Amino acid sequence: GAVVSQHPSWVICKSGTSVKIECRSLDFQATTMFWYRQFPKQSLMLMATSNEGSKATYEQGVEKDKFLINHASLTLSTLTVTSAHPEDSSFYICSARGPGGFTDTQYFGPGTRLTVL
Amino acid sequence: ILNVEQSPQSLHVQEGDSTNFTCSFPSSNFYALHWYRWETAKSPEALFVMTLNGDEKKKGRISATLNTKEGYSYLYIKGSQPEDSATYLCAPGMGGFKTIFGAGTRLFVKA
C-alpha cells in the first residue's frame, strides 16, 4: 500500500510555543489530506480536511487560528499548533487520499504525540 | 451530528475462535464504508472499502458485509490468531464529504 510519513513522531514543547507537524505522501499524489486528533480512549476526531492548493475546511469546534493547516503541494500538508497550551497535548494523526474521493483508501501516517508543558 | 457506533467496545477471544463485530451508521447520504485495522504503535491499515448494499469483501480470514438500507456493516474474523489483536475501525463516508470514524472494537486474541 501507499506510504504516508509524519514528522516528528513525538514532540515536547513549552506552553506558548508553536509546533509544526508535517505529513507527506511518499509514493502517490494526495489530492486530499485529513488531520485527526485522538483523545485518550476515544476514536479519531476529524479536525480538518484540506485539498491541495485551497484552504482547509475545519470541523465545528476546531479553532482555525489555533490549528493552522497548509496543503501546499500534492505530497505535503502541515499542521501548526500555535501558542500551544497543555490542553493541546494529544495524539495527532494525518491521512492522505488520492483523487478517487470516498471510495479511495485513506493512508495514515504513524501519528505525532504532542506534549505541552 | 453523525453517529457511528461500533460494538462491542472490546472483545477477548481464544486463538482459533471466530468472531464478528458491528458498525452502525446513519443510512441516509451514504457514500462508502471503510474498515481499518489499527495495531498498537502502527498506522491504521485499510482492510476494505464497500459501496453497494449487499457488498461482501474478503481478505484472507477476514471478511465484511454491508447493508446500506439499514445502516450497518459486519466484520468477521475466522479462526482468530494472536496477530489479529488490534483495534478495528469503521469509517462511513457520509453527506457533506466527511468520513467519520467509529470508536473502534478492540480485539484481544489469546494464544
PDB file of N, CA and C in Angstrom, chain B:
ATOM      1  N   ILE B   1     -25.635  15.695  13.980  1.00  0.00           N
ATOM      2  CA  ILE B   1     -24.407  15.006  14.365  1.00  0.00           C
ATOM      3  C   ILE B   1     -24.456  13.586  13.825  1.00  0.00           C
ATOM      4  N   LEU B   2     -23.424  13.203  13.106  1.00  0.00           N
ATOM      5  CA  LEU B   2     -23.386  11.861  12.552  1.00  0.00           C
ATOM      6  C   LEU B   2     -22.886  10.908  13.614  1.00  0.00           C
ATOM      7  N   ASN B   3     -23.646   9.827  13.837  1.00  0.00           N
ATOM      8  CA  ASN B   3     -23.321   8.906  14.902  1.00  0.00           C
ATOM      9  C   ASN B   3     -22.921   7.573  14.326  1.00  0.00           C
ATOM     10  N   VAL B   4     -21.675   7.204  14.528  1.00  0.00           N
ATOM     11  CA  VAL B   4     -21.173   5.915  14.084  1.00  0.00           C
ATOM     12  C   VAL B   4     -20.894   5.094  15.333  1.00  0.00           C
ATOM     13  N   GLU B   5     -21.546   3.979  15.439  1.00  0.00           N
ATOM     14  CA  GLU B   5     -21.391   3.145  16.633  1.00  0.00           C
ATOM     15  C   GLU B   5     -20.779   1.814  16.275  1.00  0.00           C
ATOM     16  N   GLN B   6     -19.826   1.417  17.079  1.00  0.00           N
ATOM     17  CA  GLN B   6     -19.210   0.108  16.895  1.00  0.00           C
ATOM     18  C   GLN B   6     -19.406  -0.702  18.166  1.00  0.00           C
ATOM     19  N   SER B   7     -19.745  -1.963  17.960  1.00  0.00           N
ATOM     20  CA  SER B   7     -19.906  -2.841  19.122  1.00  0.00           C
ATOM     21  C   SER B   7     -19.361  -4.223  18.809  1.00  0.00           C
ATOM     22  N   PRO B   8     -18.817  -4.907  19.820  1.00  0.00           N
ATOM     23  CA  PRO B   8     -18.631  -4.402  21.175  1.00  0.00           C
ATOM     24  C   PRO B   8     -17.449  -3.441  21.229  1.00  0.00           C
ATOM     25  N   GLN B   9     -17.263  -2.812  22.354  1.00  0.00           N
ATOM     26  CA  GLN B   9     -16.134  -1.894  22.534  1.00  0.00           C
ATOM     27  C   GLN B   9     -14.832  -2.677  22.578  1.00  0.00           C
ATOM     28  N   SER B  10     -14.875  -3.836  23.241  1.00  0.00           N
ATOM     29  CA  SER B  10     -13.697  -4.693  23.266  1.00  0.00           C
ATOM     30  C   SER B  10     -14.140  -6.148  23.313  1.00  0.00           C
ATOM     31  N   LEU B  11     -13.234  -6.989  22.930  1.00  0.00           N
ATOM     32  CA  LEU B  11     -13.564  -8.404  22.778  1.00  0.00           C
ATOM     33  C   LEU B  11     -12.325  -9.232  23.081  1.00  0.00           C
ATOM     34  N   HIS B  12     -12.477 -10.211  23.949  1.00  0.00           N
ATOM     35  CA  HIS B  12     -11.388 -11.121  24.268  1.00  0.00           C
ATOM     36  C   HIS B  12     -11.771 -12.509  23.773  1.00  0.00           C
ATOM     37  N   VAL B  13     -10.943 -13.072  22.917  1.00  0.00           N
ATOM     38  CA  VAL B  13     -11.231 -14.408  22.397  1.00  0.00           C
ATOM     39  C   VAL B  13      -9.992 -15.280  22.496  1.00  0.00           C
ATOM     40  N   GLN B  14     -10.198 -16.571  22.365  1.00  0.00           N
ATOM     41  CA  GLN B  14      -9.096 -17.527  22.340  1.00  0.00           C
ATOM     42  C   GLN B  14      -8.650 -17.749  20.899  1.00  0.00           C
ATOM     43  N   GLU B  15      -7.392 -18.066  20.753  1.00  0.00           N
ATOM     44  CA  GLU B  15      -6.878 -18.406  19.427  1.00  0.00           C
ATOM     45  C   GLU B  15      -7.744 -19.501  18.816  1.00  0.00           C
ATOM     46  N   GLY B  16      -8.106 -19.318  17.561  1.00  0.00           N
ATOM     47  CA  GLY B  16      -8.929 -20.292  16.869  1.00  0.00           C
ATOM     48  C   GLY B  16     -10.408 -19.954  16.863  1.00  0.00           C
ATOM     49  N   ASP B  17     -10.831 -19.072  17.776  1.00  0.00           N
ATOM     50  CA  ASP B  17     -12.240 -18.659  17.796  1.00  0.00           C
ATOM     51  C   ASP B  17     -12.543 -17.800  16.584  1.00  0.00           C
ATOM     52  N   SER B  18     -13.773 -17.877  16.116  1.00  0.00           N
ATOM     53  CA  SER B  18     -14.238 -16.941  15.103  1.00  0.00           C
ATOM     54  C   SER B  18     -15.015 -15.843  15.807  1.00  0.00           C
ATOM     55  N   THR B  19     -14.960 -14.669  15.262  1.00  0.00           N
ATOM     56  CA  THR B  19     -15.600 -13.549  15.931  1.00  0.00           C
ATOM     57  C   THR B  19     -16.174 -12.577  14.917  1.00  0.00           C
ATOM     58  N   ASN B  20     -17.053 -11.713  15.368  1.00  0.00           N
ATOM     59  CA  ASN B  20     -17.573 -10.683  14.487  1.00  0.00           C
ATOM     60  C   ASN B  20     -17.937  -9.458  15.290  1.00  0.00           C
ATOM     61  N   PHE B  21     -17.872  -8.316  14.657  1.00  0.00           N
ATOM     62  CA  PHE B  21     -18.303  -7.082  15.286  1.00  0.00           C
ATOM     63  C   PHE B  21     -19.093  -6.230  14.309  1.00  0.00           C
ATOM     64  N   THR B  22     -19.736  -5.225  14.882  1.00  0.00           N
ATOM     65  CA  THR B  22     -20.732  -4.450  14.143  1.00  0.00           C
ATOM     66  C   THR B  22     -20.374  -2.986  14.067  1.00  0.00           C
ATOM     67  N   CYS B  23     -20.711  -2.393  12.941  1.00  0.00           N
ATOM     68  CA  CYS B  23     -20.612  -0.949  12.760  1.00  0.00           C
ATOM     69  C   CYS B  23     -21.993  -0.456  12.324  1.00  0.00           C
ATOM     70  N   SER B  24     -22.545   0.490  13.060  1.00  0.00           N
ATOM     71  CA  SER B  24     -23.846   1.060  12.706  1.00  0.00           C
ATOM     72  C   SER B  24     -23.675   2.521  12.338  1.00  0.00           C
ATOM     73  N   PHE B  25     -24.386   2.953  11.306  1.00  0.00           N
ATOM     74  CA  PHE B  25     -24.233   4.337  10.847  1.00  0.00           C
ATOM     75  C   PHE B  25     -25.567   4.798  10.252  1.00  0.00           C
ATOM     76  N   PRO B  26     -25.741   6.120  10.155  1.00  0.00           N
ATOM     77  CA  PRO B  26     -26.975   6.619   9.530  1.00  0.00           C
ATOM     78  C   PRO B  26     -27.041   6.167   8.074  1.00  0.00           C
ATOM     79  N   SER B  27     -28.178   5.684   7.642  1.00  0.00           N
ATOM     80  CA  SER B  27     -28.283   5.128   6.294  1.00  0.00           C
ATOM     81  C   SER B  27     -28.502   6.192   5.216  1.00  0.00           C
ATOM     82  N   SER B  28     -28.842   7.394   5.615  1.00  0.00           N
ATOM     83  CA  SER B  28     -29.062   8.439   4.620  1.00  0.00           C
ATOM     84  C   SER B  28     -27.740   9.068   4.208  1.00  0.00           C
ATOM     85  N   ASN B  29     -27.664   9.526   2.982  1.00  0.00           N
ATOM     86  CA  ASN B  29     -26.476  10.206   2.463  1.00  0.00           C
ATOM     87  C   ASN B  29     -25.211   9.361   2.551  1.00  0.00           C
ATOM     88  N   PHE B  30     -25.362   8.084   2.374  1.00  0.00           N
ATOM     89  CA  PHE B  30     -24.220   7.177   2.479  1.00  0.00           C
ATOM     90  C   PHE B  30     -23.462   7.131   1.151  1.00  0.00           C
ATOM     91  N   TYR B  31     -22.142   7.139   1.235  1.00  0.00           N
ATOM     92  CA  TYR B  31     -21.324   7.039   0.033  1.00  0.00           C
ATOM     93  C   TYR B  31     -20.508   5.755  -0.004  1.00  0.00           C
ATOM     94  N   ALA B  32     -19.811   5.490   1.084  1.00  0.00           N
ATOM     95  CA  ALA B  32     -18.921   4.324   1.122  1.00  0.00           C
ATOM     96  C   ALA B  32     -18.595   4.010   2.565  1.00  0.00           C
ATOM     97  N   LEU B  33     -18.157   2.788   2.805  1.00  0.00           N
ATOM     98  CA  LEU B  33     -17.741   2.418   4.156  1.00  0.00           C
ATOM     99  C   LEU B  33     -16.384   1.755   4.102  1.00  0.00           C
ATOM    100  N   HIS B  34     -15.501   2.219   4.984  1.00  0.00           N
ATOM    101  CA  HIS B  34     -14.160   1.667   5.082  1.00  0.00           C
ATOM    102  C   HIS B  34     -14.002   0.938   6.406  1.00  0.00           C
ATOM    103  N   TRP B  35     -13.259  -0.124   6.372  1.00  0.00           N
ATOM    104  CA  TRP B  35     -12.807  -0.788   7.599  1.00  0.00           C
ATOM    105  C   TRP B  35     -11.287  -0.659   7.659  1.00  0.00           C
ATOM    106  N   TYR B  36     -10.801  -0.319   8.856  1.00  0.00           N
ATOM    107  CA  TYR B  36      -9.369  -0.203   9.074  1.00  0.00           C
ATOM    108  C   TYR B  36      -8.983  -1.064  10.267  1.00  0.00           C
ATOM    109  N   ARG B  37      -7.748  -1.489  10.229  1.00  0.00           N
ATOM    110  CA  ARG B  37      -7.179  -2.221  11.358  1.00  0.00           C
ATOM    111  C   ARG B  37      -6.041  -1.389  11.916  1.00  0.00           C
ATOM    112  N   TRP B  38      -6.032  -1.185  13.255  1.00  0.00           N
ATOM    113  CA  TRP B  38      -5.031  -0.326  13.876  1.00  0.00           C
ATOM    114  C   TRP B  38      -4.335  -1.089  14.982  1.00  0.00           C
ATOM    115  N   GLU B  39      -3.104  -1.486  14.680  1.00  0.00           N
ATOM    116  CA  GLU B  39      -2.296  -2.155  15.691  1.00  0.00           C
ATOM    117  C   GLU B  39      -1.547  -1.107  16.497  1.00  0.00           C
ATOM    118  N   THR B  40      -1.281  -1.414  17.728  1.00  0.00           N
ATOM    119  CA  THR B  40      -0.583  -0.500  18.618  1.00  0.00           C
ATOM    120  C   THR B  40       0.755  -0.099  18.012  1.00  0.00           C
ATOM    121  N   ALA B  41       1.053   1.178  18.067  1.00  0.00           N
ATOM    122  CA  ALA B  41       2.315   1.751  17.590  1.00  0.00           C
ATOM    123  C   ALA B  41       2.499   1.670  16.068  1.00  0.00           C
ATOM    124  N   LYS B  42       1.425   1.390  15.368  1.00  0.00           N
ATOM    125  CA  LYS B  42       1.482   1.388  13.902  1.00  0.00           C
ATOM    126  C   LYS B  42       0.409   2.301  13.335  1.00  0.00           C
ATOM    127  N   SER B  43       0.482   2.552  12.026  1.00  0.00           N
ATOM    128  CA  SER B  43      -0.549   3.360  11.365  1.00  0.00           C
ATOM    129  C   SER B  43      -1.766   2.500  11.092  1.00  0.00           C
ATOM    130  N   PRO B  44      -2.958   3.102  11.139  1.00  0.00           N
ATOM    131  CA  PRO B  44      -4.149   2.354  10.725  1.00  0.00           C
ATOM    132  C   PRO B  44      -3.964   1.828   9.302  1.00  0.00           C
ATOM    133  N   GLU B  45      -4.384   0.594   9.098  1.00  0.00           N
ATOM    134  CA  GLU B  45      -4.201  -0.062   7.810  1.00  0.00           C
ATOM    135  C   GLU B  45      -5.566  -0.347   7.198  1.00  0.00           C
ATOM    136  N   ALA B  46      -5.740   0.020   5.938  1.00  0.00           N
ATOM    137  CA  ALA B  46      -7.023  -0.197   5.273  1.00  0.00           C
ATOM    138  C   ALA B  46      -7.273  -1.684   5.040  1.00  0.00           C
ATOM    139  N   LEU B  47      -8.476  -2.128   5.353  1.00  0.00           N
ATOM    140  CA  LEU B  47      -8.885  -3.509   5.096  1.00  0.00           C
ATOM    141  C   LEU B  47      -9.797  -3.581   3.878  1.00  0.00           C
ATOM    142  N   PHE B  48     -10.904  -2.868   3.957  1.00  0.00           N
ATOM    143  CA  PHE B  48     -11.906  -2.936   2.889  1.00  0.00           C
ATOM    144  C   PHE B  48     -12.535  -1.571   2.657  1.00  0.00           C
ATOM    145  N   VAL B  49     -13.037  -1.381   1.444  1.00  0.00           N
ATOM    146  CA  VAL B  49     -13.953  -0.296   1.172  1.00  0.00           C
ATOM    147  C   VAL B  49     -15.140  -0.907   0.440  1.00  0.00           C
ATOM    148  N   MET B  50     -16.317  -0.550   0.884  1.00  0.00           N
ATOM    149  CA  MET B  50     -17.542  -1.091   0.279  1.00  0.00           C
ATOM    150  C   MET B  50     -18.492   0.049  -0.016  1.00  0.00           C
ATOM    151  N   THR B  51     -19.224  -0.079  -1.106  1.00  0.00           N
ATOM    152  CA  THR B  51     -20.116   0.996  -1.504  1.00  0.00           C
ATOM    153  C   THR B  51     -21.555   0.551  -1.726  1.00  0.00           C
ATOM    154  N   LEU B  52     -21.759  -0.679  -2.162  1.00  0.00           N
ATOM    155  CA  LEU B  52     -23.109  -1.102  -2.556  1.00  0.00           C
ATOM    156  C   LEU B  52     -23.783  -1.954  -1.503  1.00  0.00           C
ATOM    157  N   ASN B  53     -25.068  -1.784  -1.382  1.00  0.00           N
ATOM    158  CA  ASN B  53     -25.841  -2.608  -0.467  1.00  0.00           C
ATOM    159  C   ASN B  53     -25.651  -4.084  -0.839  1.00  0.00           C
ATOM    160  N   GLY B  54     -25.320  -4.895   0.157  1.00  0.00           N
ATOM    161  CA  GLY B  54     -25.104  -6.307  -0.118  1.00  0.00           C
ATOM    162  C   GLY B  54     -23.668  -6.651  -0.446  1.00  0.00           C
ATOM    163  N   ASP B  55     -22.805  -5.635  -0.537  1.00  0.00           N
ATOM    164  CA  ASP B  55     -21.385  -5.892  -0.805  1.00  0.00           C
ATOM    165  C   ASP B  55     -20.813  -6.845   0.234  1.00  0.00           C
ATOM    166  N   GLU B  56     -19.964  -7.726  -0.240  1.00  0.00           N
ATOM    167  CA  GLU B  56     -19.190  -8.586   0.661  1.00  0.00           C
ATOM    168  C   GLU B  56     -17.756  -8.551   0.180  1.00  0.00           C
ATOM    169  N   LYS B  57     -16.839  -8.373   1.119  1.00  0.00           N
ATOM    170  CA  LYS B  57     -15.427  -8.356   0.766  1.00  0.00           C
ATOM    171  C   LYS B  57     -14.698  -9.363   1.658  1.00  0.00           C
ATOM    172  N   LYS B  58     -13.618  -9.925   1.125  1.00  0.00           N
ATOM    173  CA  LYS B  58     -12.869 -10.915   1.891  1.00  0.00           C
ATOM    174  C   LYS B  58     -11.382 -10.714   1.660  1.00  0.00           C
ATOM    175  N   LYS B  59     -10.634 -10.855   2.751  1.00  0.00           N
ATOM    176  CA  LYS B  59      -9.173 -10.748   2.688  1.00  0.00           C
ATOM    177  C   LYS B  59      -8.615 -11.771   3.662  1.00  0.00           C
ATOM    178  N   GLY B  60      -8.234 -12.912   3.111  1.00  0.00           N
ATOM    179  CA  GLY B  60      -7.731 -13.975   3.990  1.00  0.00           C
ATOM    180  C   GLY B  60      -8.837 -14.487   4.908  1.00  0.00           C
ATOM    181  N   ARG B  61      -8.584 -14.393   6.206  1.00  0.00           N
ATOM    182  CA  ARG B  61      -9.571 -14.892   7.181  1.00  0.00           C
ATOM    183  C   ARG B  61     -10.571 -13.811   7.589  1.00  0.00           C
ATOM    184  N   ILE B  62     -10.406 -12.632   7.050  1.00  0.00           N
ATOM    185  CA  ILE B  62     -11.272 -11.511   7.424  1.00  0.00           C
ATOM    186  C   ILE B  62     -12.241 -11.212   6.291  1.00  0.00           C
ATOM    187  N   SER B  63     -13.491 -11.011   6.644  1.00  0.00           N
ATOM    188  CA  SER B  63     -14.489 -10.654   5.638  1.00  0.00           C
ATOM    189  C   SER B  63     -15.426  -9.605   6.220  1.00  0.00           C
ATOM    190  N   ALA B  64     -16.142  -8.926   5.336  1.00  0.00           N
ATOM    191  CA  ALA B  64     -17.066  -7.878   5.774  1.00  0.00           C
ATOM    192  C   ALA B  64     -18.272  -7.856   4.873  1.00  0.00           C
ATOM    193  N   THR B  65     -19.400  -7.445   5.459  1.00  0.00           N
ATOM    194  CA  THR B  65     -20.637  -7.290   4.688  1.00  0.00           C
ATOM    195  C   THR B  65     -21.190  -5.897   4.924  1.00  0.00           C
ATOM    196  N   LEU B  66     -22.037  -5.463   4.034  1.00  0.00           N
ATOM    197  CA  LEU B  66     -22.584  -4.113   4.118  1.00  0.00           C
ATOM    198  C   LEU B  66     -24.083  -4.104   3.843  1.00  0.00           C
ATOM    199  N   ASN B  67     -24.834  -3.444   4.708  1.00  0.00           N
ATOM    200  CA  ASN B  67     -26.262  -3.218   4.498  1.00  0.00           C
ATOM    201  C   ASN B  67     -26.493  -1.715   4.586  1.00  0.00           C
ATOM    202  N   THR B  68     -26.630  -1.082   3.441  1.00  0.00           N
ATOM    203  CA  THR B  68     -26.777   0.373   3.430  1.00  0.00           C
ATOM    204  C   THR B  68     -28.200   0.808   3.745  1.00  0.00           C
ATOM    205  N   LYS B  69     -29.158  -0.076   3.526  1.00  0.00           N
ATOM    206  CA  LYS B  69     -30.560   0.298   3.766  1.00  0.00           C
ATOM    207  C   LYS B  69     -30.847   0.433   5.256  1.00  0.00           C
ATOM    208  N   GLU B  70     -30.253  -0.459   6.031  1.00  0.00           N
ATOM    209  CA  GLU B  70     -30.470  -0.400   7.477  1.00  0.00           C
ATOM    210  C   GLU B  70     -29.282   0.227   8.210  1.00  0.00           C
ATOM    211  N   GLY B  71     -28.227   0.501   7.490  1.00  0.00           N
ATOM    212  CA  GLY B  71     -27.090   1.217   8.068  1.00  0.00           C
ATOM    213  C   GLY B  71     -26.230   0.387   9.009  1.00  0.00           C
ATOM    214  N   TYR B  72     -25.739  -0.751   8.515  1.00  0.00           N
ATOM    215  CA  TYR B  72     -24.781  -1.486   9.334  1.00  0.00           C
ATOM    216  C   TYR B  72     -23.835  -2.295   8.456  1.00  0.00           C
ATOM    217  N   SER B  73     -22.704  -2.623   9.076  1.00  0.00           N
ATOM    218  CA  SER B  73     -21.716  -3.468   8.438  1.00  0.00           C
ATOM    219  C   SER B  73     -21.165  -4.418   9.488  1.00  0.00           C
ATOM    220  N   TYR B  74     -20.905  -5.651   9.081  1.00  0.00           N
ATOM    221  CA  TYR B  74     -20.308  -6.627   9.978  1.00  0.00           C
ATOM    222  C   TYR B  74     -18.893  -6.952   9.493  1.00  0.00           C
ATOM    223  N   LEU B  75     -18.004  -7.122  10.444  1.00  0.00           N
ATOM    224  CA  LEU B  75     -16.657  -7.613  10.143  1.00  0.00           C
ATOM    225  C   LEU B  75     -16.507  -8.963  10.827  1.00  0.00           C
ATOM    226  N   TYR B  76     -16.059  -9.945  10.062  1.00  0.00           N
ATOM    227  CA  TYR B  76     -15.892 -11.299  10.599  1.00  0.00           C
ATOM    228  C   TYR B  76     -14.424 -11.691  10.548  1.00  0.00           C
ATOM    229  N   ILE B  77     -13.962 -12.355  11.585  1.00  0.00           N
ATOM    230  CA  ILE B  77     -12.624 -12.944  11.563  1.00  0.00           C
ATOM    231  C   ILE B  77     -12.776 -14.428  11.872  1.00  0.00           C
ATOM    232  N   LYS B  78     -12.312 -15.247  10.959  1.00  0.00           N
ATOM    233  CA  LYS B  78     -12.424 -16.694  11.116  1.00  0.00           C
ATOM    234  C   LYS B  78     -11.129 -17.243  11.701  1.00  0.00           C
ATOM    235  N   GLY B  79     -11.240 -18.063  12.737  1.00  0.00           N
ATOM    236  CA  GLY B  79     -10.031 -18.657  13.303  1.00  0.00           C
ATOM    237  C   GLY B  79      -9.028 -17.616  13.774  1.00  0.00           C
ATOM    238  N   SER B  80      -9.445 -16.791  14.719  1.00  0.00           N
ATOM    239  CA  SER B  80      -8.606 -15.676  15.183  1.00  0.00           C
ATOM    240  C   SER B  80      -7.216 -16.139  15.605  1.00  0.00           C
ATOM    241  N   GLN B  81      -6.229 -15.320  15.291  1.00  0.00           N
ATOM    242  CA  GLN B  81      -4.842 -15.560  15.671  1.00  0.00           C
ATOM    243  C   GLN B  81      -4.361 -14.395  16.529  1.00  0.00           C
ATOM    244  N   PRO B  82      -3.345 -14.627  17.351  1.00  0.00           N
ATOM    245  CA  PRO B  82      -2.831 -13.521  18.191  1.00  0.00           C
ATOM    246  C   PRO B  82      -2.469 -12.282  17.371  1.00  0.00           C
ATOM    247  N   GLU B  83      -1.982 -12.479  16.162  1.00  0.00           N
ATOM    248  CA  GLU B  83      -1.613 -11.318  15.342  1.00  0.00           C
ATOM    249  C   GLU B  83      -2.827 -10.520  14.845  1.00  0.00           C
ATOM    250  N   ASP B  84      -4.024 -11.047  15.064  1.00  0.00           N
ATOM    251  CA  ASP B  84      -5.232 -10.291  14.726  1.00  0.00           C
ATOM    252  C   ASP B  84      -5.574  -9.264  15.809  1.00  0.00           C
ATOM    253  N   SER B  85      -4.880  -9.347  16.924  1.00  0.00           N
ATOM    254  CA  SER B  85      -5.142  -8.403  18.013  1.00  0.00           C
ATOM    255  C   SER B  85      -4.871  -6.984  17.539  1.00  0.00           C
ATOM    256  N   ALA B  86      -5.885  -6.153  17.613  1.00  0.00           N
ATOM    257  CA  ALA B  86      -5.791  -4.783  17.106  1.00  0.00           C
ATOM    258  C   ALA B  86      -7.126  -4.092  17.389  1.00  0.00           C
ATOM    259  N   THR B  87      -7.179  -2.817  17.062  1.00  0.00           N
ATOM    260  CA  THR B  87      -8.448  -2.096  17.090  1.00  0.00           C
ATOM    261  C   THR B  87      -8.965  -2.017  15.667  1.00  0.00           C
ATOM    262  N   TYR B  88     -10.225  -2.371  15.488  1.00  0.00           N
ATOM    263  CA  TYR B  88     -10.838  -2.372  14.163  1.00  0.00           C
ATOM    264  C   TYR B  88     -11.785  -1.181  14.096  1.00  0.00           C
ATOM    265  N   LEU B  89     -11.514  -0.306  13.138  1.00  0.00           N
ATOM    266  CA  LEU B  89     -12.275   0.926  12.985  1.00  0.00           C
ATOM    267  C   LEU B  89     -13.119   0.875  11.731  1.00  0.00           C
ATOM    268  N   CYS B  90     -14.355   1.326  11.848  1.00  0.00           N
ATOM    269  CA  CYS B  90     -15.136   1.507  10.628  1.00  0.00           C
ATOM    270  C   CYS B  90     -15.289   2.998  10.387  1.00  0.00           C
ATOM    271  N   ALA B  91     -15.408   3.368   9.139  1.00  0.00           N
ATOM    272  CA  ALA B  91     -15.479   4.777   8.774  1.00  0.00           C
ATOM    273  C   ALA B  91     -16.394   4.944   7.572  1.00  0.00           C
ATOM    274  N   PRO B  92     -17.640   5.315   7.826  1.00  0.00           N
ATOM    275  CA  PRO B  92     -18.533   5.594   6.694  1.00  0.00           C
ATOM    276  C   PRO B  92     -18.273   6.981   6.137  1.00  0.00           C
ATOM    277  N   GLY B  93     -18.340   7.063   4.826  1.00  0.00           N
ATOM    278  CA  GLY B  93     -18.295   8.367   4.174  1.00  0.00           C
ATOM    279  C   GLY B  93     -19.730   8.834   4.001  1.00  0.00           C
ATOM    280  N   MET B  94     -20.035  10.004   4.531  1.00  0.00           N
ATOM    281  CA  MET B  94     -21.421  10.469   4.567  1.00  0.00           C
ATOM    282  C   MET B  94     -21.577  11.759   3.780  1.00  0.00           C
ATOM    283  N   GLY B  95     -22.770  12.257   3.750  1.00  0.00           N
ATOM    284  CA  GLY B  95     -23.054  13.527   3.102  1.00  0.00           C
ATOM    285  C   GLY B  95     -22.209  14.638   3.694  1.00  0.00           C
ATOM    286  N   GLY B  96     -21.891  15.617   2.889  1.00  0.00           N
ATOM    287  CA  GLY B  96     -21.010  16.672   3.371  1.00  0.00           C
ATOM    288  C   GLY B  96     -19.558  16.293   3.168  1.00  0.00           C
ATOM    289  N   PHE B  97     -19.333  15.198   2.459  1.00  0.00           N
ATOM    290  CA  PHE B  97     -17.980  14.753   2.129  1.00  0.00           C
ATOM    291  C   PHE B  97     -17.118  14.552   3.362  1.00  0.00           C
ATOM    292  N   LYS B  98     -17.710  13.950   4.364  1.00  0.00           N
ATOM    293  CA  LYS B  98     -16.950  13.663   5.574  1.00  0.00           C
ATOM    294  C   LYS B  98     -16.846  12.164   5.771  1.00  0.00           C
ATOM    295  N   THR B  99     -15.726  11.756   6.284  1.00  0.00           N
ATOM    296  CA  THR B  99     -15.564  10.366   6.704  1.00  0.00           C
ATOM    297  C   THR B  99     -15.464  10.381   8.210  1.00  0.00           C
ATOM    298  N   ILE B 100     -16.393   9.732   8.862  1.00  0.00           N
ATOM    299  CA  ILE B 100     -16.458   9.758  10.316  1.00  0.00           C
ATOM    300  C   ILE B 100     -16.047   8.402  10.861  1.00  0.00           C
ATOM    301  N   PHE B 101     -15.145   8.394  11.790  1.00  0.00           N
ATOM    302  CA  PHE B 101     -14.676   7.143  12.366  1.00  0.00           C
ATOM    303  C   PHE B 101     -15.481   6.759  13.593  1.00  0.00           C
ATOM    304  N   GLY B 102     -15.744   5.463  13.700  1.00  0.00           N
ATOM    305  CA  GLY B 102     -16.311   4.942  14.928  1.00  0.00           C
ATOM    306  C   GLY B 102     -15.221   4.845  15.986  1.00  0.00           C
ATOM    307  N   ALA B 103     -15.621   4.538  17.208  1.00  0.00           N
ATOM    308  CA  ALA B 103     -14.659   4.452  18.315  1.00  0.00           C
ATOM    309  C   ALA B 103     -13.829   3.180  18.249  1.00  0.00           C
ATOM    310  N   GLY B 104     -14.258   2.230  17.442  1.00  0.00           N
ATOM    311  CA  GLY B 104     -13.470   1.022  17.245  1.00  0.00           C
ATOM    312  C   GLY B 104     -13.859  -0.123  18.168  1.00  0.00           C
ATOM    313  N   THR B 105     -13.506  -1.306  17.734  1.00  0.00           N
ATOM    314  CA  THR B 105     -13.621  -2.506  18.571  1.00  0.00           C
ATOM    315  C   THR B 105     -12.212  -3.008  18.821  1.00  0.00           C
ATOM    316  N   ARG B 106     -11.867  -3.116  20.077  1.00  0.00           N
ATOM    317  CA  ARG B 106     -10.535  -3.574  20.444  1.00  0.00           C
ATOM    318  C   ARG B 106     -10.579  -5.080  20.619  1.00  0.00           C
ATOM    319  N   LEU B 107      -9.832  -5.788  19.784  1.00  0.00           N
ATOM    320  CA  LEU B 107      -9.817  -7.254  19.810  1.00  0.00           C
ATOM    321  C   LEU B 107      -8.537  -7.754  20.454  1.00  0.00           C
ATOM    322  N   PHE B 108      -8.700  -8.646  21.417  1.00  0.00           N
ATOM    323  CA  PHE B 108      -7.565  -9.294  22.059  1.00  0.00           C
ATOM    324  C   PHE B 108      -7.688 -10.798  21.788  1.00  0.00           C
ATOM    325  N   VAL B 109      -6.686 -11.373  21.168  1.00  0.00           N
ATOM    326  CA  VAL B 109      -6.693 -12.805  20.885  1.00  0.00           C
ATOM    327  C   VAL B 109      -5.619 -13.468  21.728  1.00  0.00           C
ATOM    328  N   LYS B 110      -6.046 -14.359  22.578  1.00  0.00           N
ATOM    329  CA  LYS B 110      -5.118 -15.030  23.485  1.00  0.00           C
ATOM    330  C   LYS B 110      -4.662 -16.355  22.897  1.00  0.00           C
ATOM    331  N   ALA B 111      -3.357 -16.578  22.934  1.00  0.00           N
ATOM    332  CA  ALA B 111      -2.790 -17.827  22.394  1.00  0.00           C
ATOM    333  C   ALA B 111      -3.102 -19.006  23.301  1.00  0.00           C
TER     334      ALA B 111
END
